[in-house]
């Protein structure tokens, strides 16, 4: 840029005294002063860097925190799954036919092998009614199940005085009686 | 230009070439590391930094027809220890070994001496031993007790296990899983392809200090796949009741073993297959090895007189007789080289085909049986499903032996006639049930089915059984046979012992000998009853066989089992009692 005006100058003549160049000097225009570096840019740039670093730190801390939380939850999950398995296995043993049958027998139930049907359309009795044969053999050992060896019978807590369980002669306790309020029996409110 | 003279062109070229070669070496190495051997190095790095663990693909459940779980997968734990460390600790803290052994023994339910023995034996074998099994397949509760002890030289590892919630119910069919996780016998082995899961692998990076997984680093190396659910046609409740009835009777008559097969007469599905003794798959070692399978499938026997129903159906189907056709049945006959007699001496009797079945006369049945060609009889036997394994394909299933077929029978009259009343040939209990199913189902045999199918994790079902019906004898022949078997039920010598009030029943008894596997016969008898009900619309087939009933060596041993099982089946499935009485058929003429 600066070379261009120089080329336009006439070549100095020989012997002629040099023209005073001072007249051609002038101050750098104000425009240059207007382009001084703005501190705001630096602040923004630095601020952004700090912000990113801080965010990364926070995220990293949160993630680490989360990792430990996740780990403890996993441990908890494993524990709960084990508990579920223990309870599930217990339930399986309880609902096995062997367990149901020995409890039913313990409560004095016997199977009736001759079913009788009542036909609703004409009230006809199909089949020949017969009393259930008592004293069915204890079925427990016939179809073994090693899982129920330690499972207590349903009535064991109160079977102390009636170990055979053949006849349930205990009178029902008061707790079993329905509670009837004095006065009129409650009736449903229907409209 | 002075510079050029100071560094001649040659030197520039050499320097450039060297530089390029130098860079090329790096590039080649870089490509080798990053591209060519990338996988190898990655894997190696992964191995160093990451921790991989097995995700177990659970073995599929076995469920009954109603979804009741018969075999269930559970997590078990192997408790291991380091004998070396146990010894080292003992040196630091004398007395800890005895103390910890006592506690461990209590937690695992084993004697404390066993713990010490394990340590001593491993150290004796290898003084530097760092690993020994203390207990295999302990349950979660025992694992928790051991973990609570915090013994530094005791470790544990997961080990998928199997439990059978219903114990011995269908134990004969299920098989079991050994302590090493291998299926042994029964459906566990036969259907392993359906049931077995595929273990997966997951790897992740973890912190060095406290072994916590670093988030985002978990990587599935291999997807775990659970096994399929195997559904059976068996009804667990009925199976239990049948096993109970049979076990009680086997004990009562002092028998060696017994079998009961219950089949749906319309579909050929096995609803119950009981074998006594039965293995409890939770504890197979408590049952003798030969009693752990299912004799119903694997032990062929001579069916004896129950087979006469099949011969009668063949004769009727060939149009060579009807239920009222008569013969004179003497005590003994000697057609050709054969010598045939009845079980008890009697004078000549004028019996109809019905009467032959009621009296179970061998001489009478021979006279009807010879009216049909050997070829035709043999073909009918094959069509009834005899002589080949059933469609179930049970492990070690026997095919039975028809003793050579018509070509051989033609050369041996004794075999020719014996095969008419169920001797000189063998069948399995399941085959006999299937043959009676054919008679019950108006002459149409359905394939024997034990498995409904295998349901995979994605919901697809494979292994559905073949259900193609096969007409063996005409509906008329089958129904006439049913009518005759009803007379057997009503007039046979066990009539008052197998009576099921309210229902019409078709049944036949049999007494036969069992092959000893060495070409001869065992001296004990197998007594059986096979039949179906209600006879007016047959729904269920029940076949009972009891071997070597010491206190009662006749079909009377199995008749009460037939009665109890059949009435239980009819009750369970709410079968409507029969209305009209059974048709009358003359037994003599």
mmCIF file of C-alpha atoms in Angstrom, chain A residues 63-64 66-68 70-71 74 79 82-83 85-86 89 92-93 95-98 101 105 111-115 117 119 126-128 130 136-137 139 142-147, chain B residues 72 74-77 140-141 143-144 163-169 207 210 212-213 215 218 237 240 243-244 247-248 280 282-283 501-503 564 567 570-571 574-577:
data_model
loop_
_atom_site.group_PDB
_atom_site.id
_atom_site.type_symbol
_atom_site.label_atom_id
_atom_site.label_comp_id
_atom_site.label_asym_id
_atom_site.label_seq_id
_atom_site.Cartn_x
_atom_site.Cartn_y
_atom_site.Cartn_z
ATOM 1 C CA UNK A 63 -20.869 -39.465 36.751
ATOM 2 C CA UNK A 64 -18.562 -40.833 39.372
ATOM 3 C CA UNK A 66 -23.660 -42.051 39.620
ATOM 4 C CA UNK A 67 -21.254 -44.943 39.190
ATOM 5 C CA UNK A 68 -21.212 -45.554 42.909
ATOM 6 C CA UNK A 70 -25.372 -47.586 40.279
ATOM 7 C CA UNK A 71 -23.038 -50.013 41.964
ATOM 8 C CA UNK A 74 -26.819 -53.311 41.613
ATOM 9 C CA UNK A 79 -29.737 -59.074 47.110
ATOM 10 C CA UNK A 82 -31.732 -63.639 45.955
ATOM 11 C CA UNK A 83 -34.540 -62.877 48.375
ATOM 12 C CA UNK A 85 -35.485 -66.721 44.772
ATOM 13 C CA UNK A 86 -35.595 -67.848 48.406
ATOM 14 C CA UNK A 89 -38.486 -71.674 46.225
ATOM 15 C CA UNK A 92 -42.888 -73.797 45.123
ATOM 16 C CA UNK A 93 -42.413 -76.256 47.950
ATOM 17 C CA UNK A 95 -47.759 -75.458 46.583
ATOM 18 C CA UNK A 96 -46.474 -78.902 45.657
ATOM 19 C CA UNK A 97 -49.219 -81.545 45.705
ATOM 20 C CA UNK A 98 -47.341 -83.479 48.387
ATOM 21 C CA UNK A 101 -52.125 -83.443 50.404
ATOM 22 C CA UNK A 105 -54.858 -85.232 55.535
ATOM 23 C CA UNK A 111 -60.706 -88.268 49.141
ATOM 24 C CA UNK A 112 -64.026 -89.465 47.770
ATOM 25 C CA UNK A 113 -63.437 -91.659 44.754
ATOM 26 C CA UNK A 114 -67.079 -91.827 43.612
ATOM 27 C CA UNK A 115 -68.253 -88.474 42.359
ATOM 28 C CA UNK A 117 -73.368 -85.182 39.605
ATOM 29 C CA UNK A 119 -77.973 -82.327 36.414
ATOM 30 C CA UNK A 126 -75.985 -89.010 37.947
ATOM 31 C CA UNK A 127 -73.750 -91.584 39.562
ATOM 32 C CA UNK A 128 -74.250 -93.482 42.788
ATOM 33 C CA UNK A 130 -71.210 -93.277 48.353
ATOM 34 C CA UNK A 136 -56.702 -93.210 53.529
ATOM 35 C CA UNK A 137 -53.074 -94.148 53.774
ATOM 36 C CA UNK A 139 -49.578 -90.141 51.149
ATOM 37 C CA UNK A 142 -45.497 -92.449 48.725
ATOM 38 C CA UNK A 143 -44.474 -89.697 46.342
ATOM 39 C CA UNK A 144 -41.350 -88.234 47.907
ATOM 40 C CA UNK A 145 -40.376 -84.599 47.709
ATOM 41 C CA UNK A 146 -37.134 -83.744 49.418
ATOM 42 C CA UNK A 147 -37.972 -80.041 49.217
ATOM 43 C CA UNK B 72 -37.239 -74.705 37.528
ATOM 44 C CA UNK B 74 -32.371 -71.409 40.172
ATOM 45 C CA UNK B 75 -29.022 -69.881 41.059
ATOM 46 C CA UNK B 76 -26.860 -72.041 43.248
ATOM 47 C CA UNK B 77 -23.400 -71.396 44.608
ATOM 48 C CA UNK B 140 -29.046 -68.963 48.603
ATOM 49 C CA UNK B 141 -29.694 -69.273 52.331
ATOM 50 C CA UNK B 143 -24.599 -68.935 50.653
ATOM 51 C CA UNK B 144 -25.760 -66.004 52.787
ATOM 52 C CA UNK B 163 -35.011 -77.670 41.347
ATOM 53 C CA UNK B 164 -38.083 -79.785 40.898
ATOM 54 C CA UNK B 165 -40.762 -78.138 43.050
ATOM 55 C CA UNK B 166 -43.053 -81.153 42.929
ATOM 56 C CA UNK B 167 -40.410 -83.663 43.920
ATOM 57 C CA UNK B 168 -41.026 -87.117 42.568
ATOM 58 C CA UNK B 169 -44.131 -86.073 40.617
ATOM 59 C CA UNK B 207 -11.861 -48.655 39.131
ATOM 60 C CA UNK B 210 -12.954 -50.369 44.841
ATOM 61 C CA UNK B 212 -16.755 -50.079 40.809
ATOM 62 C CA UNK B 213 -17.754 -50.200 37.149
ATOM 63 C CA UNK B 215 -20.142 -45.874 33.569
ATOM 64 C CA UNK B 218 -20.067 -51.907 29.829
ATOM 65 C CA UNK B 237 -52.011 -83.051 39.915
ATOM 66 C CA UNK B 240 -49.293 -87.108 41.643
ATOM 67 C CA UNK B 243 -48.328 -92.151 41.553
ATOM 68 C CA UNK B 244 -49.801 -92.085 45.046
ATOM 69 C CA UNK B 247 -47.228 -96.568 45.171
ATOM 70 C CA UNK B 248 -49.720 -97.482 47.897
ATOM 71 C CA UNK B 280 -37.109 -87.594 43.191
ATOM 72 C CA UNK B 282 -34.006 -83.245 43.607
ATOM 73 C CA UNK B 283 -32.180 -86.206 45.111
ATOM 74 C CA UNK B 501 -70.518 -96.701 39.966
ATOM 75 C CA UNK B 502 -72.288 -94.563 37.414
ATOM 76 C CA UNK B 503 -69.934 -95.140 34.514
ATOM 77 C CA UNK B 564 -59.054 -95.657 41.695
ATOM 78 C CA UNK B 567 -62.484 -92.706 38.906
ATOM 79 C CA UNK B 570 -63.316 -89.136 35.482
ATOM 80 C CA UNK B 571 -63.819 -86.952 38.553
ATOM 81 C CA UNK B 574 -65.821 -83.718 35.216
ATOM 82 C CA UNK B 575 -66.835 -86.516 32.897
ATOM 83 C CA UNK B 576 -70.611 -86.886 32.788
ATOM 84 C CA UNK B 577 -71.704 -90.322 34.069
#
